[in-house]
Each structure stands twice: as C-alpha cells, then as structure tokens.
Coordinates of C-alpha atoms in Angstrom, one line a residue:
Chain S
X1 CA 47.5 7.4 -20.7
X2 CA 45.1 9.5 -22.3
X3 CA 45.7 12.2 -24.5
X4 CA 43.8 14.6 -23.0
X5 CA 44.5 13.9 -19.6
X6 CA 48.4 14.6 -20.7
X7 CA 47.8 17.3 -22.1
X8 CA 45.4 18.9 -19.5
X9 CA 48.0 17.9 -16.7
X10 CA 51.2 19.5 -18.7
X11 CA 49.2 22.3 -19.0
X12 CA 48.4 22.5 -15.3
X13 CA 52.5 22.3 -14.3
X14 CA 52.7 25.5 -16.2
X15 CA 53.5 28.3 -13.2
X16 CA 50.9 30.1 -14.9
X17 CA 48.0 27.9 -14.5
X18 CA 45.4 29.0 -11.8
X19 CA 43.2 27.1 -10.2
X20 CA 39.4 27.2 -9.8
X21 CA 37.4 27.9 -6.4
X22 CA 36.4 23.9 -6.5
X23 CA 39.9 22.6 -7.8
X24 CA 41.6 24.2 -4.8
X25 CA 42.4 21.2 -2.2
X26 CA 43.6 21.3 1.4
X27 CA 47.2 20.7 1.9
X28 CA 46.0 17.3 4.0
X29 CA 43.5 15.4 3.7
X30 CA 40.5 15.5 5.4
X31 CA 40.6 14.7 9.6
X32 CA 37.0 13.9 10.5
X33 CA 35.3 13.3 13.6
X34 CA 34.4 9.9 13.6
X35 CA 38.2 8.6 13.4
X36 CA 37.8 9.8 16.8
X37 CA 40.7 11.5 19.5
X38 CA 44.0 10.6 19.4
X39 CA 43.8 8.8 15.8
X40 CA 46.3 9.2 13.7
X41 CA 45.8 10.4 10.3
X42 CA 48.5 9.2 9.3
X43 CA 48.1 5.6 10.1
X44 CA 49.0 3.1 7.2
X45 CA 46.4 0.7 6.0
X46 CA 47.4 -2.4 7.6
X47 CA 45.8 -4.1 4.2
X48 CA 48.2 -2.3 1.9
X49 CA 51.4 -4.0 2.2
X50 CA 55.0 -1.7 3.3
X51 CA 56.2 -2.1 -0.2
X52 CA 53.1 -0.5 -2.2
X53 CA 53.8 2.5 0.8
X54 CA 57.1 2.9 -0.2
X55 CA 56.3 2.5 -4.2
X56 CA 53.7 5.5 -3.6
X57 CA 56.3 7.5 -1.9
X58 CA 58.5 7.0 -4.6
X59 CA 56.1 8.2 -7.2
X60 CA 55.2 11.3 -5.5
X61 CA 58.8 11.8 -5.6
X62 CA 58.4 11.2 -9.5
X63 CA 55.7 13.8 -10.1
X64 CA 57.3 16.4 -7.6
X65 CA 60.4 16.4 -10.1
X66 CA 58.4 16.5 -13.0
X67 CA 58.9 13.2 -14.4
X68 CA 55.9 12.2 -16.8
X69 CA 56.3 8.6 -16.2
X70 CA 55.7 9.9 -12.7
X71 CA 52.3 11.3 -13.7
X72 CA 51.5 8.1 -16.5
X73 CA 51.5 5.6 -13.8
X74 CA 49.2 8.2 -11.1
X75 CA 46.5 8.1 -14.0
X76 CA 46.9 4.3 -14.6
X77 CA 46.8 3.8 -10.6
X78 CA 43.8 6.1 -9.9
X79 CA 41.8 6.8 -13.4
X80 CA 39.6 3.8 -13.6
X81 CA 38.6 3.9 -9.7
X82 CA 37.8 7.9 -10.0
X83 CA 36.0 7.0 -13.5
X84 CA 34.2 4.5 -10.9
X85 CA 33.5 6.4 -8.3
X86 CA 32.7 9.7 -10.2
X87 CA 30.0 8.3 -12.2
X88 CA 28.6 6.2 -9.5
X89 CA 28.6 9.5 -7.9
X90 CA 27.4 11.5 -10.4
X91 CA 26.5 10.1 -13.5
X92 CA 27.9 9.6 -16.8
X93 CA 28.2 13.1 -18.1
X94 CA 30.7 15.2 -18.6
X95 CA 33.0 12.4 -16.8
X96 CA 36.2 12.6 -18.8
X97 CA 36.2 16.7 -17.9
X98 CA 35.4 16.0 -14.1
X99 CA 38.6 13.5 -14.0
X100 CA 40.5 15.7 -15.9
X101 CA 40.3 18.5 -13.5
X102 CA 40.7 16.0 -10.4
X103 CA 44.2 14.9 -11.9
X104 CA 44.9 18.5 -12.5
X105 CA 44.0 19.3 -8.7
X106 CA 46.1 16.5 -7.8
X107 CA 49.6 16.5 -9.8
X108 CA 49.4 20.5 -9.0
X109 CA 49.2 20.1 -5.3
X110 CA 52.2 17.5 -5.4
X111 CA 54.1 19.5 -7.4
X112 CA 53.9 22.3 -4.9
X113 CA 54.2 19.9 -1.9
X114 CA 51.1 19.9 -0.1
X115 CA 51.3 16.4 0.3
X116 CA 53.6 16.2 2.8
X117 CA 52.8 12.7 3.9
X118 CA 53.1 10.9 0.5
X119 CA 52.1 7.4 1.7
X120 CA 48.6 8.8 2.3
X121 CA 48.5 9.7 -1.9
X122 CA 45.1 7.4 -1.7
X123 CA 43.2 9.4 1.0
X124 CA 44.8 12.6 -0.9
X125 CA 43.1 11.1 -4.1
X126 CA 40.4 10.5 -2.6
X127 CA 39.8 14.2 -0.9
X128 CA 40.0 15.9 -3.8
X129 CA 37.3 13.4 -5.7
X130 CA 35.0 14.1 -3.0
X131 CA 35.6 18.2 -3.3
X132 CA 35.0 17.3 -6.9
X133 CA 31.4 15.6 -6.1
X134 CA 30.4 18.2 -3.6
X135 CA 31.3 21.2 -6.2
X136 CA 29.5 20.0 -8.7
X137 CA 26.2 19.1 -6.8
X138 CA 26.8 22.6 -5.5
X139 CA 26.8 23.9 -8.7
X140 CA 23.7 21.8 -9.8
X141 CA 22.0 23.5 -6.9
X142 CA 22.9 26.5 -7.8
X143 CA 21.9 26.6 -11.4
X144 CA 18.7 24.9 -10.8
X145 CA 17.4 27.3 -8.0
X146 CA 18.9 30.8 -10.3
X147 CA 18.9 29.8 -13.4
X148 CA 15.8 29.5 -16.0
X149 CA 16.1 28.4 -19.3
X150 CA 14.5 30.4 -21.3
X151 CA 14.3 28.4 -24.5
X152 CA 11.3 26.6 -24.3
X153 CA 11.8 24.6 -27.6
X154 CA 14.4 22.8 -25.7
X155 CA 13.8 19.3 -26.2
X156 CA 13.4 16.9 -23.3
X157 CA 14.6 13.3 -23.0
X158 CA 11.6 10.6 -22.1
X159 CA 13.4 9.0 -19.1
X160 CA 11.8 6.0 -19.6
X161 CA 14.5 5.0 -22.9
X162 CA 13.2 3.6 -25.9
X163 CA 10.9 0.8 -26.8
X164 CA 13.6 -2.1 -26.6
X165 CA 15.3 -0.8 -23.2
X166 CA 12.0 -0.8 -22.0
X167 CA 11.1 -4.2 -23.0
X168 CA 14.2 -5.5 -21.7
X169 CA 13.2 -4.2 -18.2
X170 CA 10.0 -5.6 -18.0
X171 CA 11.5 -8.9 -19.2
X172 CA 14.1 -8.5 -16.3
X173 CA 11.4 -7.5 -14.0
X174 CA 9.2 -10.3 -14.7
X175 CA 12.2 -12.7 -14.6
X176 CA 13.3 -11.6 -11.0
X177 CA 10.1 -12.4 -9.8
X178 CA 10.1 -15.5 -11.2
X179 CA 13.1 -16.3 -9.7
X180 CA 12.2 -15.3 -6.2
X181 CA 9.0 -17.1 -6.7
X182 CA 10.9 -20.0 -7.3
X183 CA 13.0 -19.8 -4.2
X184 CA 12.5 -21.4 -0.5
X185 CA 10.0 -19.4 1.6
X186 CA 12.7 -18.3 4.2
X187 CA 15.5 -17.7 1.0
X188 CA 12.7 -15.4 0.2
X189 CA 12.0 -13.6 2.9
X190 CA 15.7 -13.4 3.4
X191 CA 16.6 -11.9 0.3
X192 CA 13.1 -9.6 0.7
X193 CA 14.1 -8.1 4.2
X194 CA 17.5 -6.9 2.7
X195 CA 17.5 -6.2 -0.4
X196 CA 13.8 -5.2 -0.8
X197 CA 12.8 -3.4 2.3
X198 CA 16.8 -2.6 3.0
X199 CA 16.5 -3.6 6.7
X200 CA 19.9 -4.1 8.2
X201 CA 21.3 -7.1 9.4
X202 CA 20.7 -6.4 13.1
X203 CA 16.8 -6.0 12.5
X204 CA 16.4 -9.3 10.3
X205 CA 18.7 -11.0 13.1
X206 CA 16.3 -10.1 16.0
X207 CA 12.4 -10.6 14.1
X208 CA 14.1 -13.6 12.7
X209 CA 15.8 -15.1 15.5
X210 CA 19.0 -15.3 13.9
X211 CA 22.6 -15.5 14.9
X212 CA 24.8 -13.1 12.9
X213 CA 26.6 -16.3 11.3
X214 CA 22.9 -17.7 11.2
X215 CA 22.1 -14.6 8.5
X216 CA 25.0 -14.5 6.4
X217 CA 25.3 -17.9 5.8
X218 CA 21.2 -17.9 5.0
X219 CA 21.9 -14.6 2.9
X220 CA 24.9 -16.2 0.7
X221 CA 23.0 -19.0 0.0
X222 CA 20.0 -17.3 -0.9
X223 CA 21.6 -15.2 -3.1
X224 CA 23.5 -18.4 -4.6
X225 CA 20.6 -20.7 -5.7
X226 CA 18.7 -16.9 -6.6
X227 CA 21.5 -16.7 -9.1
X228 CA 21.1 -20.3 -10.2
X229 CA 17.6 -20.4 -10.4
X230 CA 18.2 -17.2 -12.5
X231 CA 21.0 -18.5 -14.5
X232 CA 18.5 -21.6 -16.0
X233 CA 15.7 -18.9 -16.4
X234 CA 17.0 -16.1 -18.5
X235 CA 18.2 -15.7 -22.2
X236 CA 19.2 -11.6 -22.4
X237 CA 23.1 -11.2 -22.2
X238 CA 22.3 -8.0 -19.3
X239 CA 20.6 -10.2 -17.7
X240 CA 23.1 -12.9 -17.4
X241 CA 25.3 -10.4 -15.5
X242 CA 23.3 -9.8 -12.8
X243 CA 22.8 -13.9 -12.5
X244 CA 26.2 -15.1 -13.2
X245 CA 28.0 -12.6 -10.6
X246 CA 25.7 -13.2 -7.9
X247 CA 26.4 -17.4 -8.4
X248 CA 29.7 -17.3 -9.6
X249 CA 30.9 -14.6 -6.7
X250 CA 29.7 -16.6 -4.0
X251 CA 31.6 -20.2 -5.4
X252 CA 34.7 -19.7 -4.5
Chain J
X1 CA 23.9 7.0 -1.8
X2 CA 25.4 6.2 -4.9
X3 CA 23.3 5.8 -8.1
X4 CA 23.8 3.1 -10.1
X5 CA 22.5 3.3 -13.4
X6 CA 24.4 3.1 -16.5
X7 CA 27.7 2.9 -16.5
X8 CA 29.9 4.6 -19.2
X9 CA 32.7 1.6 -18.9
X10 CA 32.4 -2.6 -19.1
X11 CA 34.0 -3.7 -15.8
X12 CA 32.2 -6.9 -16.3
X13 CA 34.8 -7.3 -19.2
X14 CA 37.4 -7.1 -17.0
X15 CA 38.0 -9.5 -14.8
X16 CA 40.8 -8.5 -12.7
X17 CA 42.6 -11.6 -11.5
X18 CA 44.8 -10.3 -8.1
X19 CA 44.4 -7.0 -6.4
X20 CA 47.8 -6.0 -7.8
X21 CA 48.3 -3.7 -9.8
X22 CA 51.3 -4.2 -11.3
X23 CA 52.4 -0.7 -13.2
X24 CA 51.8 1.2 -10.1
X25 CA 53.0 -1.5 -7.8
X26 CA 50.1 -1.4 -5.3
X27 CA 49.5 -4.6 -3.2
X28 CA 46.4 -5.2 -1.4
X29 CA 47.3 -7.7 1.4
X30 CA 43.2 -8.0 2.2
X31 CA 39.7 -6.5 1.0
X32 CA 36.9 -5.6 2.6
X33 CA 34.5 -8.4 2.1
X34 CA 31.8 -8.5 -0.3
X35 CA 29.1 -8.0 3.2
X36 CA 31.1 -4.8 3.8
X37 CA 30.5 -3.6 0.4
X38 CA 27.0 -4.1 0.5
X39 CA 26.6 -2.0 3.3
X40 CA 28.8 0.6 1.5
X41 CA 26.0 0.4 -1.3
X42 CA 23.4 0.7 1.3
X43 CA 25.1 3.6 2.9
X44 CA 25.4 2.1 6.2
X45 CA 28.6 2.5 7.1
X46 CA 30.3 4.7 10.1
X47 CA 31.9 7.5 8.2
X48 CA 35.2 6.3 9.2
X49 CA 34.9 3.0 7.7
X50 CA 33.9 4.6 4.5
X51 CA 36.9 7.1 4.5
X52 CA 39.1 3.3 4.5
X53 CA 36.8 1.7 1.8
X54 CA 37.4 4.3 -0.8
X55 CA 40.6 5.0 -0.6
X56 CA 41.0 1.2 -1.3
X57 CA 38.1 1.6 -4.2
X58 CA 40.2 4.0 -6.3
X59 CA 43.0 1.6 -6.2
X60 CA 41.7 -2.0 -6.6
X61 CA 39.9 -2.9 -9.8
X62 CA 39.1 -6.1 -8.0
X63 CA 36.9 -4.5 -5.4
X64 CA 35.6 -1.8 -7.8
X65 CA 34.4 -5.0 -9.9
X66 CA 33.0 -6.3 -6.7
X67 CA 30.8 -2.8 -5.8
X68 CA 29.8 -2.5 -9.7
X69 CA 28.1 -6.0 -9.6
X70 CA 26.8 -5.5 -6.3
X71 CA 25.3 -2.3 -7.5
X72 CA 23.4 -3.5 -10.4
X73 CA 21.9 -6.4 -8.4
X74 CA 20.7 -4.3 -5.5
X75 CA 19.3 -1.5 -8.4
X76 CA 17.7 -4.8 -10.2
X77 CA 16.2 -6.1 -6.7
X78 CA 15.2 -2.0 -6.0
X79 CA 13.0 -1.6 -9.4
X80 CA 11.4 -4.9 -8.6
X81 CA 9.8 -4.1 -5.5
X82 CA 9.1 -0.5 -7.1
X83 CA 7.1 -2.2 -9.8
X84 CA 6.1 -6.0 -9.3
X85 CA 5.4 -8.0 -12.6
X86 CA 1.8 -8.2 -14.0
X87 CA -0.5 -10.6 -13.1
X88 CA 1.7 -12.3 -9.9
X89 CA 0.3 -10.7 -6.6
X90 CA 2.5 -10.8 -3.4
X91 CA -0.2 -10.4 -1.4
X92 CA 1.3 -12.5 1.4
X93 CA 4.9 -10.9 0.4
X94 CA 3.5 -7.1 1.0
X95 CA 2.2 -7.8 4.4
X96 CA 4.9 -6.8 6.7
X97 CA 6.8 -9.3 8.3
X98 CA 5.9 -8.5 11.9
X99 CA 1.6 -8.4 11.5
X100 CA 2.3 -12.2 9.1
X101 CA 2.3 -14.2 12.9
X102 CA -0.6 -12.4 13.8
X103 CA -2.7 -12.9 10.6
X104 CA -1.4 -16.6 10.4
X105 CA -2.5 -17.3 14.1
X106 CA -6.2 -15.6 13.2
X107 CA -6.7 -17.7 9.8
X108 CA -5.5 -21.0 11.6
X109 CA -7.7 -20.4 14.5
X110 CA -10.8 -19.1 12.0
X111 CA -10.1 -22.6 10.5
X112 CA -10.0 -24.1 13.9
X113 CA -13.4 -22.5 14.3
X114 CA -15.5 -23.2 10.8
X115 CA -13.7 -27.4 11.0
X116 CA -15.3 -27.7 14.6
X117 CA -18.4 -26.3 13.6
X118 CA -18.5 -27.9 10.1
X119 CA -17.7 -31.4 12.0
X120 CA -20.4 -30.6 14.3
X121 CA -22.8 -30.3 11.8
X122 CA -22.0 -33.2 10.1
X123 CA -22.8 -37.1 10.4
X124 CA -21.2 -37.5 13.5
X125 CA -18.2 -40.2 12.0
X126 CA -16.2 -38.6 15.1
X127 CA -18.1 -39.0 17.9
X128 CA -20.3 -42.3 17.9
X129 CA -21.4 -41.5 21.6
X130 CA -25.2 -41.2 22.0
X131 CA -26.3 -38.5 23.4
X132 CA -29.2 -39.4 26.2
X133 CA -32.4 -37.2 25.5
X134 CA -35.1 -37.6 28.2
X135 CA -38.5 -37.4 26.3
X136 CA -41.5 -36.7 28.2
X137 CA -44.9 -36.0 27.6
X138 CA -45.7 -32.9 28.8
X139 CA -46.6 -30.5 25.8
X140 CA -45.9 -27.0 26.4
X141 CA -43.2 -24.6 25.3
X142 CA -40.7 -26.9 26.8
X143 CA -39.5 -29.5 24.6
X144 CA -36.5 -32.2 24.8
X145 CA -33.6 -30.9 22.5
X146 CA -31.3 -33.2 21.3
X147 CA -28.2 -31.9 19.2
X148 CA -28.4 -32.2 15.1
X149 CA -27.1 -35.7 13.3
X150 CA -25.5 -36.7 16.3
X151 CA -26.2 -40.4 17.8
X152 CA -29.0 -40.4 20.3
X153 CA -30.2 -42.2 22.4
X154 CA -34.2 -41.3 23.7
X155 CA -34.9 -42.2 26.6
X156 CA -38.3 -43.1 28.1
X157 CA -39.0 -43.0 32.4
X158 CA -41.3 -45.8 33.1
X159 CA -43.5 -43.3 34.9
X160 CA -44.2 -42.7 30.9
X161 CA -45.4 -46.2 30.3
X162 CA -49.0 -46.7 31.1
X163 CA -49.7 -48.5 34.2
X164 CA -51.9 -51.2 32.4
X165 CA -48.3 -51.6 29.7
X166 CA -45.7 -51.5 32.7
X167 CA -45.0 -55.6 32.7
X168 CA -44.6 -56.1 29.1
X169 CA -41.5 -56.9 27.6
X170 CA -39.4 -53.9 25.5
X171 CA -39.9 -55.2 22.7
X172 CA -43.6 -55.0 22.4
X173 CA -43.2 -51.2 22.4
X174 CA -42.1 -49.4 19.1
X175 CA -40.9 -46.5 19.2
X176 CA -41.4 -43.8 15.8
X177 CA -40.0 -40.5 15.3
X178 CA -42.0 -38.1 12.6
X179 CA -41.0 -34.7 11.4
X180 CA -43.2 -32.0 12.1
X181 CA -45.5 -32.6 9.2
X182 CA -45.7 -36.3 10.3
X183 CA -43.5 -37.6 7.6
X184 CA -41.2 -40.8 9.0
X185 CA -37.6 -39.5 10.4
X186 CA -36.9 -43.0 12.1
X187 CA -38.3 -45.7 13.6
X188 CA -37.3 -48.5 16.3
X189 CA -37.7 -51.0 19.1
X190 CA -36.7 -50.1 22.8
X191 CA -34.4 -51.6 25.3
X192 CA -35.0 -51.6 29.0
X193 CA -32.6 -50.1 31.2
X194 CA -33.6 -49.8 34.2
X195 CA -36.5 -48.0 35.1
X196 CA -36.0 -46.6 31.6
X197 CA -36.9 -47.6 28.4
X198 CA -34.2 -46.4 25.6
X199 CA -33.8 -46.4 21.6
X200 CA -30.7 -45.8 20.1
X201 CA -31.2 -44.0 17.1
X202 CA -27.6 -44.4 15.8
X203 CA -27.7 -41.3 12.7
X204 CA -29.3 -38.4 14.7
X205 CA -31.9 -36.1 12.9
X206 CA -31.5 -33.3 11.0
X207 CA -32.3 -29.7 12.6
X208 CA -35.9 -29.9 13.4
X209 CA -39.0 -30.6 15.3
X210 CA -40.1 -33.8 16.2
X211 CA -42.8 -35.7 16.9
X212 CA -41.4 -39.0 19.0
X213 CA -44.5 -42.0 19.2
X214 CA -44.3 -44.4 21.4
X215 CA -46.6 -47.5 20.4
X216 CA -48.0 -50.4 21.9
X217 CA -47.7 -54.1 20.7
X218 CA -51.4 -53.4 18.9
X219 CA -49.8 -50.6 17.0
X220 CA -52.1 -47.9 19.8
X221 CA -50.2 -45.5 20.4
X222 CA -49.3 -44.9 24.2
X223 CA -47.2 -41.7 24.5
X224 CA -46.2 -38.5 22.0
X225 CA -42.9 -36.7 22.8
X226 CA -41.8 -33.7 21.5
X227 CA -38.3 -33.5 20.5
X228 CA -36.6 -30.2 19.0
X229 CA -33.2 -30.8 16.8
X230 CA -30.4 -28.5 16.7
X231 CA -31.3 -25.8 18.8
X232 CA -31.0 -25.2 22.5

C-alpha cells in the first residue's frame, strides 16, 4: 500500500478531520435516469460472481471497524483502476493527490456508514471518482475564467515535446499509413469509417450493406492483418504496442 | 471523452492473466467485450451501460488493459487522419464515402464516352462493314458525306454512267479518289451491282474533302464526285 495513501487515510479516521466541499459524497450512489422506473439500484452485477459480493461485504465490515488490512486490500482492489480512470480522465498531474483524497472520501464515508448497501462498494467507488473529476474540471473552470497570472516570465511548455518525441510521431504517422496503404480496399475503408471518421456501426452497416455480424467479423479482421502488416513494418518499441495488441488481442 | 495521452503507469507491462483479483477476492464471471469498450472510448454508450462498465473498470486490470490499448490505437488512428504523411495523397480516401458511387459512375461513363469516340476515330478494326455513300454529280453546297476511316463502299447510279459507256463491262471503269489539292487518297476498279456500280474502298479516308473520279477504259474521265469525310 502506499505510504502516503496510509498515511493520508489514518489521518482522515481522525474524528477531527473535515472534509472538503468536493470530497463530500452522497450517502448512495448515484440513481440516474436512464436505469429507468422501477430499476433497482441495488441490483448485483450478474458478471460478478455471489462470492466476490459477499467478500466486498466483508471488507466494508473490515474498514467500518477500523481494521487496516481492511483499508490495505480497498487500495489494492481500487487504486490501479482510479489511477486509470483518473488520468484518462484528467491527465497525469497531480494524480497521486487526486487518489489520495478519493480513498479519503471513501474509507471516511464507510467508517460513518453511508454505505449502507456494501455490495454496491464498486458503484460507491465509482461515485465518488466521478465527483472527483467533475470538481476538479470545476475548479479548472473556475480559475481559468477569474484568475490571471500575473507573472509574465512564466515559462510555457512547447506542446509539441522535443525533437526525438517528435520524430517518433512522424515515424509512427508515416508507418500507419503505410500500413493502411497496404491493406485490402474494403479492410480500408472499414477501418477508415470507424476509426477515422468515428461513424458508428449502424451507419457503416447501412452505406455498406452490411449485416451486424457482416461488420464485426470485417472490422476484427481488418484490425488483425492491420496489426500484422504493422508488426513486419515497424522497428520503434512504442510502436510495437500499438501493433502487437491489435494482432495478438484478436488471436485468441 | 476520455483523453488518452500519456499515461503515468506501464499497463502494457502487466499482463494480467484472469480477471481475479486474488488479494481482494473479486471474480469477474464475464467482461464486456472488447466492441463494447470501443464504444466506451468513442463515448457511445447509453449512460446506463456506462454506469456498469466502470464500476467493472476500477476493478479488473484485465479490462483496464483492454481500454488502455484500445485507447492508444484509436489516439494513433485519430492523429493520422489529423495529419496524413508527406508526400502519400488520399485523394480517393478524403472523398466521402457516399459522393465515391457517384464520381466512380461519371469517370467510368466519361471513359465510356472518350473509348467510343477514340474507336470511332480510329481505323475501323471493329466494324469492317462498309458504309454505302451515294456519289453524284451534282456540284453545289451539297456533297456526299461518308464517316472518317471507316470502310466505304461508293456507290455510283447508272443514271451517272454516260449513255454512250452504259454496256461496258465494270471493269473498264476506274474509279480515283483525290484530296482536295488533287493529291491520290485511293484508287480502284468498280463492281456492278445492280443498276449500281460500287468500289469498296476497304480503309476509309481521313477527315476531308474529296474529289471522287470516275474514268473510262481510255483513262477520260466520265464523272467527278464530291465527297466530304468526317463531317455531317
């Protein structure tokens, strides 16, 4: 577990410890509209099995008694998919901070039983993440439109990275197209429609006249023999993970 | 939409091999399929699908593997189109799929077009059929037309033939056709046919005007026709 993290969510069991405006979570999570009348929040996902249910009850039970084994096995259930989702989210900075204060929010609101359904811990997880992302674009906003910086000797990062990260685009760049020049006409177009111009299944299906099966079966092998044709092609180690996914992914 | 830039981790370096996790005892019977996930990238999905997919994503390294790589490849395939590679030009690839039927229907029937008229104005290897021309004798502003390097086959009324000429046999007449400047375009015996007298000049002519001389067996000439090549 990391030390930090420890430390930071020892702190937060403190009765003393007060929240922020944005760590502040609901006591449920989140009912939205689109589940629709009648659904029930509380409905198990039929593709986690009974057992994991009952082992995330049992570790809610854990935390609520203030066992730190409790709280070591939230962090090494959750941290790597909120580290995930938070910078895909977000971006890279300030990333350890941002889950940091999620655990906080989290271990606090069990410890004061807000979760009162504890085999929903994942949606719980997940509800506070997303207050964590809306806060902090909120914030961004915020600063942006009333905030000026007023020193103007601040430098600023060229976006565009340095020589070599540059060159190794291009070189991907140029090998992509390669690749796609390479390919079939209709693998092409295939892999164009979606990927390219992001037109969803449905449209490609209809201007192409394809069955659904038809289009995924077209898209996975386009993809495949786009990752082999790749695969032959390029010699940059970030490069080969883009190629040996897409091929290996779709092999088995 | 999620970005997906740099990332601050290696999940490429691990692998996961089930989608349990074993310290925290989680057990993923199924996952969404790798389809699904793509249209999580996209940010397709119906809000309550989504709700389901994440809460599965901050469990299962196997799936979070499976949107990381998915990620990169659509950003990869995303700043391709945004910038295509130096000196390739997807001309054909940047015309939108729904106009490409149209344009390939107007440059297969523009081809149509220029072969039939390119075949037309050719030695006619295609179509060996003469084509009759009538010539007579009457000078004026109307002329016989026959079509350019097409076989043809001129044809002479009897009416034509002098009345002191009219028994001889065919092939006392010769028949000559000279360009406009009286240089030699072709020259033949006639056939009777009929009440018709006809040469077959196999090649055609070459867009022009024509002088066609009919000639007696003392090399007099009998008859001029004027013939015009290649235009109606």
């Amino acid at each position: 577990m990391n030390v930090k993290v420890a430390c930071a969510v020892a702190r937060a069991m403190s009765p003393n410890f007060q929240p922020s405006e944005a760590q502040k979570v609901p006591a449920e999570p989140e009912n939205t509209p689109e589940a629709g009348p009648g659904t029930n929040r509380s409905e198990e996902d039929p593709s986690v099995s009974p057992e994991s249910y009952a082992s995330l009850v049992e570790l809610v039970e854990r935390i609520q008694t203030g066992q730190t084994d409790g709280m070591s096995d939230l962090y090494d259930l959750f941290s790597r998919g909120i580290r995930f989702y938070l910078c895909r989210q977000l971006g890279p900075q300030d990333l350890e901070d941002k889950i940091h204060d999620t655990f906080v929010v989290v271990v606090q609101a069990i410890r004061r039983g807000e979760l009162r359904e504890p085999q929903r811990l994942m949606g719980f997880v997940r509800t506070v993440v997303r207050r964590q992302v809306a806060a902090h674009i909120d914030k961004v906003v915020h600063n942006r439109r009333d905030q000026q910086d007023l020193d103007t000797t601040v430098r600023v990062a060229d976006p565009r990275g340095d020589p070599e990260q540059s060159a190794m685009f291009e070189q991907r760049n140029r090998l992509i197209h390669k690749v796609l020049e390479e390919l079939s006409p209709r693998d092409r177009e295939i892999l164009t429609r979606f990927y390219l111009m992001e037109q969803s299944q449905d449209q490609i299906c209809a201007e192409m006249a394809l069955s659904d099966t038809q289009f995924r079966l077209l898209k996975s092998r386009a993809k495949t023999r786009f990752g082999e044709l790749g695969k032959k092609m390029l010699t940059h180690r970030n490069l080969t993970s883009i190629f040996v996914r897409t091929s290996a992914s779709l092999s088995h | 939409m999620g970005r997906t830039g740099d990332r601050p981790f290696a999940l490429e370096d691990e692998v996961p091999l089930s989608g349990k996790d074993d310290k925290a005892g989680i057990c993923f019977l199924t996952h969404p399929s790798e389809d699904e996930w793509e249209e999580y990238a996209f940010g397709r999905l119906p809000q309550s699908r989504v709700e389901r997919l994440e809460e599965h994503l901050f469990a299962c390294r196997a799936c979070q593997f499976t949107l990381d790589r998915l990620d990169k490849f659509i950003s990869a395939m995303r700043t391709t189109a945004a910038e295509p590679a130096p000196g390739t030009h997807f001309i054909w690839d940047r015309i939108r799929f729904k106009t490409r039927p149209l344009i390939a229907a107007a440059l297969v029937a523009g081809l149509l077009v220029i072969g039939v008229v390119a075949m037309r104005s050719r030695r006619p290897f295609l179509d060996t059929t003469p084509v009759a021309v009538a010539l007579a004798s009457f000078r004026g502003e109307t002329m016989a037309v026959a079509p350019v390097r097409q076989p043809l086959s001129l044809e002479i009324s009897k009416l034509e033939i002098p009345s002191r000429q009219e028994t001889r046999a065919p092939s006392a007449y010769t028949l000559e056709v000279v360009t406009a400047t009286g240089g030699p375009a072709w020259k033949g015996k006639l056939e009777r046919a009929g009440d018709k007298l006809i040469a077959e000049v196999p090649g055609g002519l070459d867009r022009g005007t024509y002088w066609v001389r009919l000639y007696g067996s003392h090399a007099d000439l009998l008859r001029e026709f004027g013939l015009r090549v290649g235009e109606n």
